[in-house]
Tab-separated table of C-alpha atoms in Angstrom:
chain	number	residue	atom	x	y	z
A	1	UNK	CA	103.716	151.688	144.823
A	2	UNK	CA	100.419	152.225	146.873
A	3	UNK	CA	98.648	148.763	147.532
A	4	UNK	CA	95.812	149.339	145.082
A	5	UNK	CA	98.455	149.491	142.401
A	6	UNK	CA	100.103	146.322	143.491
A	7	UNK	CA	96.793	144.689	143.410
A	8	UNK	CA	95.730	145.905	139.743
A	9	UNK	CA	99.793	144.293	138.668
A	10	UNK	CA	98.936	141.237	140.236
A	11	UNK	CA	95.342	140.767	138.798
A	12	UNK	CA	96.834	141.777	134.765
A	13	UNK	CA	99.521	139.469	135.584
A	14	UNK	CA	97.065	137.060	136.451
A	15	UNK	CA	95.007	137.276	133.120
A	16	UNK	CA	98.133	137.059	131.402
A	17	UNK	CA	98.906	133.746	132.305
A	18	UNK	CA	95.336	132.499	132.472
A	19	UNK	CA	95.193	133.813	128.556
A	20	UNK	CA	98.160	131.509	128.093
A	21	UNK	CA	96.862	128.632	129.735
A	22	UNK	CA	93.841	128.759	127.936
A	23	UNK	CA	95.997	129.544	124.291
A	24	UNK	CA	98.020	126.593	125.337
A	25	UNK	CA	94.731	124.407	125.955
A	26	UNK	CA	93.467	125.594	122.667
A	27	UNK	CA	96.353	124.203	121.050
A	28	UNK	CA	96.979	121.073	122.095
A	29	UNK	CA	93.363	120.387	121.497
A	30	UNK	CA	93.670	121.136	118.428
A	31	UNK	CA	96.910	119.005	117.843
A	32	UNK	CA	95.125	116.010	120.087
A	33	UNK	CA	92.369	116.508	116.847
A	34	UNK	CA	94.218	115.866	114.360
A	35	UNK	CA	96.019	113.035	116.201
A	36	UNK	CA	92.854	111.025	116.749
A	37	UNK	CA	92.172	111.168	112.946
A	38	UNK	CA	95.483	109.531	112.671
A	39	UNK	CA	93.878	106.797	114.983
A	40	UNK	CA	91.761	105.524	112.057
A	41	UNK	CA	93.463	102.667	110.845
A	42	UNK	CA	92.356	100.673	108.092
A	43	UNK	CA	92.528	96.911	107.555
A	44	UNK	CA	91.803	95.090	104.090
A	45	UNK	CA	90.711	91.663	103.039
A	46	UNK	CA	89.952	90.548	100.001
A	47	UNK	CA	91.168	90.224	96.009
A	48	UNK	CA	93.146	92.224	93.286
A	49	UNK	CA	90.259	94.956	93.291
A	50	UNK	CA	91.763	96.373	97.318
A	51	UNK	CA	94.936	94.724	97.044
A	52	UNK	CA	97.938	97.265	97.059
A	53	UNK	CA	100.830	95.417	96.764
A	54	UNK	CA	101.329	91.775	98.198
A	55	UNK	CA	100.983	89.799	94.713
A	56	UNK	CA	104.822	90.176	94.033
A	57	UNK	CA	104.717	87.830	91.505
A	58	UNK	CA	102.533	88.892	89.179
A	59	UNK	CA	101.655	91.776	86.449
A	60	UNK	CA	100.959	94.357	89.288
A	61	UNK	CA	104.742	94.536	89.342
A	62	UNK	CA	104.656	94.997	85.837
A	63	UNK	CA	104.932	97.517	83.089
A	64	UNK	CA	102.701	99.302	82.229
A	65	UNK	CA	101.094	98.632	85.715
A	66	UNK	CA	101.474	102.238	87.652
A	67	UNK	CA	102.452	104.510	85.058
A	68	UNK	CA	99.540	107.076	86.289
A	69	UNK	CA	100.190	106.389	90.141
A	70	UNK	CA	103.171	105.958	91.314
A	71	UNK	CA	104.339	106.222	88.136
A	72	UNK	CA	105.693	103.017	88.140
A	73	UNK	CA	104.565	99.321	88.757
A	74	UNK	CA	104.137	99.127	92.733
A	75	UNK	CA	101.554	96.197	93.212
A	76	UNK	CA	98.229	97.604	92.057
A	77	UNK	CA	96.833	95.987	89.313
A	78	UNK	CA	95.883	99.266	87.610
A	79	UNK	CA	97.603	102.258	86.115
A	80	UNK	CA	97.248	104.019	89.333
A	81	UNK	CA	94.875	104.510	92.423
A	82	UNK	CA	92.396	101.409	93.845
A	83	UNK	CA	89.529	101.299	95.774
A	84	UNK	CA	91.782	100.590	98.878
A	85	UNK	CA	93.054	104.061	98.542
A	86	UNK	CA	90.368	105.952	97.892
A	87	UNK	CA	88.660	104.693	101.286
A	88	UNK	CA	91.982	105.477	102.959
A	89	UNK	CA	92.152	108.811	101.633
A	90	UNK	CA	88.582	109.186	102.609
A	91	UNK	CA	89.266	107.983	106.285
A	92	UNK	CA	92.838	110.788	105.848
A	93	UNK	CA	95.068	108.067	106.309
A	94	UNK	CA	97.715	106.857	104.164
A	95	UNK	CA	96.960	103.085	102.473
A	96	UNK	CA	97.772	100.509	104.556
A	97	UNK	CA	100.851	98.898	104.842
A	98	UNK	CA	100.828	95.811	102.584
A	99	UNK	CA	100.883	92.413	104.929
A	100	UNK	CA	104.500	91.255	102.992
A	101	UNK	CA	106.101	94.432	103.945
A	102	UNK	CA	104.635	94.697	107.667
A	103	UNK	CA	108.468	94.115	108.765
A	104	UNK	CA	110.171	96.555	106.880
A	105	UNK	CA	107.376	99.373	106.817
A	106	UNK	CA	105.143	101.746	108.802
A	107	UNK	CA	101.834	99.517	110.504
A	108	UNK	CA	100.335	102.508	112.279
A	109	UNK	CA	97.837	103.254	109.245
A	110	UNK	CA	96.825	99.149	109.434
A	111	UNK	CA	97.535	96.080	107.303
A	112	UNK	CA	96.415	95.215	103.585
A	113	UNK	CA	95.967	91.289	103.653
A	114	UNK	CA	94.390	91.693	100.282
A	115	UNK	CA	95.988	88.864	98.030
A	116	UNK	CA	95.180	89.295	93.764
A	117	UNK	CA	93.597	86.117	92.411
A	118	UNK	CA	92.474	85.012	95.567
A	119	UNK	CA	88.748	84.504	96.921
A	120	UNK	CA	86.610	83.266	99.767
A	121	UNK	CA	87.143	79.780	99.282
A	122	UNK	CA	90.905	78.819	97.714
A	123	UNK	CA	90.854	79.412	93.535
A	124	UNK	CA	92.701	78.789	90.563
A	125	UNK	CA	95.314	81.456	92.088
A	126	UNK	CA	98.256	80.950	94.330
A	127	UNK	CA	97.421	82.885	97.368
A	128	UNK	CA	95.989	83.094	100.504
A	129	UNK	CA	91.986	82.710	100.731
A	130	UNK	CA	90.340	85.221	103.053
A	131	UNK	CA	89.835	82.483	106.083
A	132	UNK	CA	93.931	82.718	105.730
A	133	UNK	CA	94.015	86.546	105.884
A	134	UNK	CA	92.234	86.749	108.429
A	135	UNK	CA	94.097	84.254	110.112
A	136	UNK	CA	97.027	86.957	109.160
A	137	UNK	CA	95.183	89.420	110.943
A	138	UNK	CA	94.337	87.444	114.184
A	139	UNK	CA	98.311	86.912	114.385
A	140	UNK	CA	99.211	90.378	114.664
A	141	UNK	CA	96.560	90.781	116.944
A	142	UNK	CA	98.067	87.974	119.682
A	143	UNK	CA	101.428	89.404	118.978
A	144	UNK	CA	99.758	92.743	120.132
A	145	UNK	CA	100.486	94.871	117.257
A	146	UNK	CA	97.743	96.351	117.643
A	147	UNK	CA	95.884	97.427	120.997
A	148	UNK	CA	92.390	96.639	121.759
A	149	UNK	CA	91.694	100.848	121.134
A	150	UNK	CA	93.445	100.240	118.166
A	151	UNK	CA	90.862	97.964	116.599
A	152	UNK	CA	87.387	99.746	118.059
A	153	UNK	CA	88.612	103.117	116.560
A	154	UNK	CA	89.642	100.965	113.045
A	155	UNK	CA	87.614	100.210	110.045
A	156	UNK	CA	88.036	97.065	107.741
A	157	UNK	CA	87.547	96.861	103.930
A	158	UNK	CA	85.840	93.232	102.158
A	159	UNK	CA	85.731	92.269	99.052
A	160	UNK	CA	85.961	89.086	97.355
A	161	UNK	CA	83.841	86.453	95.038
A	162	UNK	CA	84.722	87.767	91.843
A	163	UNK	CA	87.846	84.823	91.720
A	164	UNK	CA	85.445	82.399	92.939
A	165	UNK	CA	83.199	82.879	90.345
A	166	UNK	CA	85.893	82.356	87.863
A	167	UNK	CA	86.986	79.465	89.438
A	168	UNK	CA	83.834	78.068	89.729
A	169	UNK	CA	82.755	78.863	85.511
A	170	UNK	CA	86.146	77.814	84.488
A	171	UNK	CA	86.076	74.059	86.026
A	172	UNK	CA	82.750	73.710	84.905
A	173	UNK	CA	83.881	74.679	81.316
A	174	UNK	CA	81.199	77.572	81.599
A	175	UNK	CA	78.057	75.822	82.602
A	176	UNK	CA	76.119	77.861	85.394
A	177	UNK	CA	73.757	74.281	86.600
A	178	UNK	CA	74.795	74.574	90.158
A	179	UNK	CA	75.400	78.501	90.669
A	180	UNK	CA	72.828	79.064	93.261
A	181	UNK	CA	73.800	76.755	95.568
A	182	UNK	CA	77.356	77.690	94.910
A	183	UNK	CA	76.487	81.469	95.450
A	184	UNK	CA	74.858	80.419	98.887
A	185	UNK	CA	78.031	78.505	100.003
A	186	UNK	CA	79.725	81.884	99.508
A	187	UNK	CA	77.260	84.059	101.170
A	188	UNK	CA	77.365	81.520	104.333
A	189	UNK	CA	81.483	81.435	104.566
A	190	UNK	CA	81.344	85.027	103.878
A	191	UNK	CA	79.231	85.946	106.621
A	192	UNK	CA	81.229	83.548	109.426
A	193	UNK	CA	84.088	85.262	107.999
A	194	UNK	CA	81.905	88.743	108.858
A	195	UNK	CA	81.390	87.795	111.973
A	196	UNK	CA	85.032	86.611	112.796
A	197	UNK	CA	86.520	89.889	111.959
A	198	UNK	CA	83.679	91.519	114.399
A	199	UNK	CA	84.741	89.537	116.705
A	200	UNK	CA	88.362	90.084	116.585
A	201	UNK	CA	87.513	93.845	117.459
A	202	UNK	CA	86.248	95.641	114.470
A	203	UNK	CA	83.479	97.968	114.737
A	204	UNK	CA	83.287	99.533	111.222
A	205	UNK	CA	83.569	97.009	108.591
A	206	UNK	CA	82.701	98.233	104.707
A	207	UNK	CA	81.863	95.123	102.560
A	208	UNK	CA	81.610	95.140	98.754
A	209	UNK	CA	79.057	93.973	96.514
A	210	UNK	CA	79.919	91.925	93.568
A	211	UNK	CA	80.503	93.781	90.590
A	212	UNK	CA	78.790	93.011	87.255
A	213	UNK	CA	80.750	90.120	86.072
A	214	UNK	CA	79.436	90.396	82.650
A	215	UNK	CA	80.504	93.872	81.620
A	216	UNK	CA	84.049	92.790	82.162
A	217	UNK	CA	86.049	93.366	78.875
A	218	UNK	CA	87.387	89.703	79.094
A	219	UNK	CA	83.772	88.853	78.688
A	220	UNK	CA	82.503	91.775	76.238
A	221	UNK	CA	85.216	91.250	74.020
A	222	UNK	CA	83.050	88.859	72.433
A	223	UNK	CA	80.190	91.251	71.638
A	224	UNK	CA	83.209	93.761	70.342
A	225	UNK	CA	83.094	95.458	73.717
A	226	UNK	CA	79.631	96.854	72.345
A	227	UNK	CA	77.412	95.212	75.660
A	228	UNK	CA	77.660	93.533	78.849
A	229	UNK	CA	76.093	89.786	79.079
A	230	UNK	CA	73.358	90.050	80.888
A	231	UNK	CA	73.286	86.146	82.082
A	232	UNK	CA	76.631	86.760	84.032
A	233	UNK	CA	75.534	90.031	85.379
A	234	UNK	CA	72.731	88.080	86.418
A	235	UNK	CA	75.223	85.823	88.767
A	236	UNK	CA	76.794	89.216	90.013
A	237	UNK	CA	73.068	90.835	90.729
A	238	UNK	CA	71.837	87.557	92.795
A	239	UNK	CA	75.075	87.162	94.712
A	240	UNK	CA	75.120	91.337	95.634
A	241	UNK	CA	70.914	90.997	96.834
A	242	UNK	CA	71.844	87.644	99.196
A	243	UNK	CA	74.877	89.890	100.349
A	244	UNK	CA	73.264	92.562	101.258
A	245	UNK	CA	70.216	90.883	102.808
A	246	UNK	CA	72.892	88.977	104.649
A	247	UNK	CA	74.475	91.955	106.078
A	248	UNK	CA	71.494	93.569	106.906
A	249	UNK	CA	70.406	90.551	109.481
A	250	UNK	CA	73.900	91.146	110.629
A	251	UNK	CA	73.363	94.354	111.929
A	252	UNK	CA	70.082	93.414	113.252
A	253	UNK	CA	71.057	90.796	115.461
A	254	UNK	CA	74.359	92.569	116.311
A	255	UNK	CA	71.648	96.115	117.369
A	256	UNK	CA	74.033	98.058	115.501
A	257	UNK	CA	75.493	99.237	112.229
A	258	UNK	CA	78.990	97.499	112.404
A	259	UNK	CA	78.201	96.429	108.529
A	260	UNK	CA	78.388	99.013	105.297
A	261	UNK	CA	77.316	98.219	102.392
A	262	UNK	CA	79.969	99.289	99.042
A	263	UNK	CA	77.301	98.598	96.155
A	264	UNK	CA	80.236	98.102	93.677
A	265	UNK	CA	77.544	96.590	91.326
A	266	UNK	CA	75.107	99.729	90.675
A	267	UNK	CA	77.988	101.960	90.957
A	268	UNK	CA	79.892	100.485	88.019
A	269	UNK	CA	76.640	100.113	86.312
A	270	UNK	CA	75.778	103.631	86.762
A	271	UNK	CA	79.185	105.635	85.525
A	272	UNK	CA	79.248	103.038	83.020
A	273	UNK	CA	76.004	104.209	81.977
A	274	UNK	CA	76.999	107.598	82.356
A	275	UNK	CA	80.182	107.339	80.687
A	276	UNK	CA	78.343	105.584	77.180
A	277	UNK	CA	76.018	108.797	77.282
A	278	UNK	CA	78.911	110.885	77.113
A	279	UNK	CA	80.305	108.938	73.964
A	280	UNK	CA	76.899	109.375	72.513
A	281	UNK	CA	77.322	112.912	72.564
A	282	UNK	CA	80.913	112.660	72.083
A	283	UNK	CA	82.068	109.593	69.477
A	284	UNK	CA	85.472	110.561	70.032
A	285	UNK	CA	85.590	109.619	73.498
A	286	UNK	CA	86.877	105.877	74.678
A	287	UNK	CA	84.493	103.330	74.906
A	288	UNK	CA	84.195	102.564	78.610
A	289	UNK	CA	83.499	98.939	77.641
A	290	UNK	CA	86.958	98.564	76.340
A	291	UNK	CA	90.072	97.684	78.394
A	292	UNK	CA	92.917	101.015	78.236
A	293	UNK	CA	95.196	98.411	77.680
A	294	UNK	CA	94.773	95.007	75.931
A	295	UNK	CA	97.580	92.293	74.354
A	296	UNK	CA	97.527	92.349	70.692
A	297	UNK	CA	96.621	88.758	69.854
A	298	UNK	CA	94.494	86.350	72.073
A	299	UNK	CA	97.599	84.958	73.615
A	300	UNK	CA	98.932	87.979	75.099
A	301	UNK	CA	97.798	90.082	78.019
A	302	UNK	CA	98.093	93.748	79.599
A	303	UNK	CA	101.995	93.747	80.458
A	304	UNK	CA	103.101	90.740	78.015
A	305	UNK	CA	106.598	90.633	76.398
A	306	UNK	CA	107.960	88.473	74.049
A	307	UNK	CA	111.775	86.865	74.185
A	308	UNK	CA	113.091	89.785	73.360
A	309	UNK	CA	111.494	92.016	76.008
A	310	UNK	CA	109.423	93.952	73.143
A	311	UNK	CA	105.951	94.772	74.207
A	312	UNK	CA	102.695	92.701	73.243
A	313	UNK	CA	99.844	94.583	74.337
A	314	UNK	CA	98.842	98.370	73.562
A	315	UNK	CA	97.730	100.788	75.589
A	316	UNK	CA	95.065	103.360	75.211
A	317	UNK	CA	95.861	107.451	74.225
A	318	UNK	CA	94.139	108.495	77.350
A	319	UNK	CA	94.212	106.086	80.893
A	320	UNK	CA	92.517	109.047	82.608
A	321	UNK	CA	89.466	108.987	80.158
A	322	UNK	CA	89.466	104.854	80.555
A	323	UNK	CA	87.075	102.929	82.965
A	324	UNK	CA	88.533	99.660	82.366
A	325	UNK	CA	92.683	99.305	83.116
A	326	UNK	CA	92.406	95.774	81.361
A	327	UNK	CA	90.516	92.659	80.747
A	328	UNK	CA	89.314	92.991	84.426
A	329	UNK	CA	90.478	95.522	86.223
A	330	UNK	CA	89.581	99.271	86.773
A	331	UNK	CA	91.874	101.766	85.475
A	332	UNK	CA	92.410	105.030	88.116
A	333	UNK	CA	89.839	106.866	86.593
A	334	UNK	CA	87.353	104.110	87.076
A	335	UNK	CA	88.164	103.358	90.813
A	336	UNK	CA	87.610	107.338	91.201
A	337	UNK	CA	84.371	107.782	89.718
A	338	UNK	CA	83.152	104.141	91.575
A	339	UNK	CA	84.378	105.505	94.598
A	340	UNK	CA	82.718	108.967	94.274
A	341	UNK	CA	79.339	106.983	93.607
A	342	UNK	CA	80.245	105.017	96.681
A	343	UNK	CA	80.971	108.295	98.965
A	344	UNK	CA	77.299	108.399	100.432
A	345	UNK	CA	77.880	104.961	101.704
A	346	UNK	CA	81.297	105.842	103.135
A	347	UNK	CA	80.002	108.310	105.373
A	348	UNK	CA	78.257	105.774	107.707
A	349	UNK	CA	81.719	105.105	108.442
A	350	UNK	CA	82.974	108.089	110.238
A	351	UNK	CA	81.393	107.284	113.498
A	352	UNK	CA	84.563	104.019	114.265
A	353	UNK	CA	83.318	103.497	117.961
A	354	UNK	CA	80.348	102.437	119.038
């Protein structure tokens, strides 16, 4: 073989293995991409609305609670999907790991500390207030569950007041004298509980509005789910302006947008709206006003059972046509078209680190 020959062998068998390299770089590129998406993880404060499964004593355990997703109860308090995993499925991440089950499941897609009933100061429910949770959260943190990358590539989820609100209307037998200074007490705990979450390494944190209070069927029912009451919505529209004005001189003095805003209260108000023009055109369709599934006397409740185990509530034809699961809660349908109102919004949080 004459020396020019031996030269042209060497230099193809050269390219060959620099083509390989370079295939092989390629790939584990690519497989390093769709590793770091599975470095999102998500971590959840809040009430029933984003919790997924820590109230195990209540109806989220309950018939008919699931029957769309998983197909059977599993600690939602809906027939299916919440907003907790629609931002999860956003961020392509499985939900997070509820915090009851953190010992006997998977943590590497985060924590839910979301606790139903619960608020930002403690409520008529049994259950930890967010202060606790994210007392929860600082725990893990000191027991280094999670790494300091783990938290500036992470993204929490608030939202709470609703239960407060409750609280608050319930022990003063439904007088609202006092409800702006009330609502300000929240805004101020809610925003040192902001900043504590910040501070325990957050850099993406998505906080929710408060939802119109008064187009909740428990409410409606009284107006034979026909329209919301406006004076409650009222409550829901102040506390979601002081919120957001809150949040916005968050970011300001932080130099950075660390805070999202979820506006859960236009978005309900708006496929509500959108959903009543439908039945408009279309009487046959559900009235979104009106809970999928309701007890059948004033006593009972979504889930109810009497001695005998035999059901006391009824349930709708169609959940998936529903907006409302129950008296307050969203049924799967209604958490989907919220969230695809809320999708704009949810794209400020794709850059984690900053």
């Amino acid at each position: 073989m004459s020396v020019s020959t031996k030269i042209s062998a060497m230099v193809k068998q050269t390219l060959s293995v620099m083509t390989l390299l370079l295939l092989l770089f390629f790939i584990l590129r690519e497989v390093e991409g769709d590793e770091s998406l599975d470095e999102v993880k998500l971590f959840v404060f809040g009430d029933s609305y984003v919790d997924t499964g820590n109230s195990v004593n209540s109806i989220s355990y309950m018939p008919p609670s699931g029957i769309t997703f998983p197909g059977t109860p599993a600690g939602r308090f809906s027939d299916g999907c919440v907003l907790t995993d629609y931002i999860a499925s956003y961020l392509k991440i499985k939900s997070p790991t509820p915090y009851v089950f953190r010992n006997s499941s998977e943590q590497q897609h985060g924590i839910n500390f979301a606790h139903g009933g619960t608020g930002i100061f403690n409520t008529l429910a049994d259950g930890p207030n967010m202060t606790v949770q994210i007392d929860s959260f600082e725990k893990l943190i000191q027991q280094k569950i999670y790494t300091k990358a783990d938290l500036e590539s992470s993204v929490a989820l608030v939202n709470a007041a609703g239960n407060d609100y409750a609280t608050f209307l319930q022990r003063k037998q439904g007088s609202i004298l006092n409800i702006e200074a009330f609502t300000t007490s929240l805004i101020q705990q809610m925003s040192l509980n902001l900043r504590r979450i910040h501070s325990l390494g957050i850099n993406k944190i998505a906080v929710g509005l408060l939802e119109p209070i008064g187009c909740m069927p428990l409410l409606t029912v009284a107006t034979s789910y026909d329209k919301c009451l406006e004076p409650f919505n009222f409550i829901s529209q102040n506390h979601s302006q002081m919120l957001l004005q809150t949040l916005q001189e968050l970011n300001k003095e932080l130099g950075k947008p660390v805070f999202v805003t979820l506006d859960l209260y236009n978005s309900f108000l708006s496929v509500l709206a959108t959903m009543q023009k439908s039945r408009s055109e279309h009487p046959t369709l559900m009235n979104p006003l009106q809970p999928c599934c309701e007890g059948v006397s004033m006593e009972d409740y979504c889930g109810s059972v009497d001695e005998r185990g035999e059901k006391k509530y009824g349930l709708c034809q169609k959940p998936e046509l529903s907006f409302f699961w129950e008296g307050v809660h969203l049924s799967q349908n209604g958490w989907y078209r919220v969230y695809t109102m809320l999708y704009s919004s949810l794209l400020n949080l794709n850059q984690t680190k900053l």
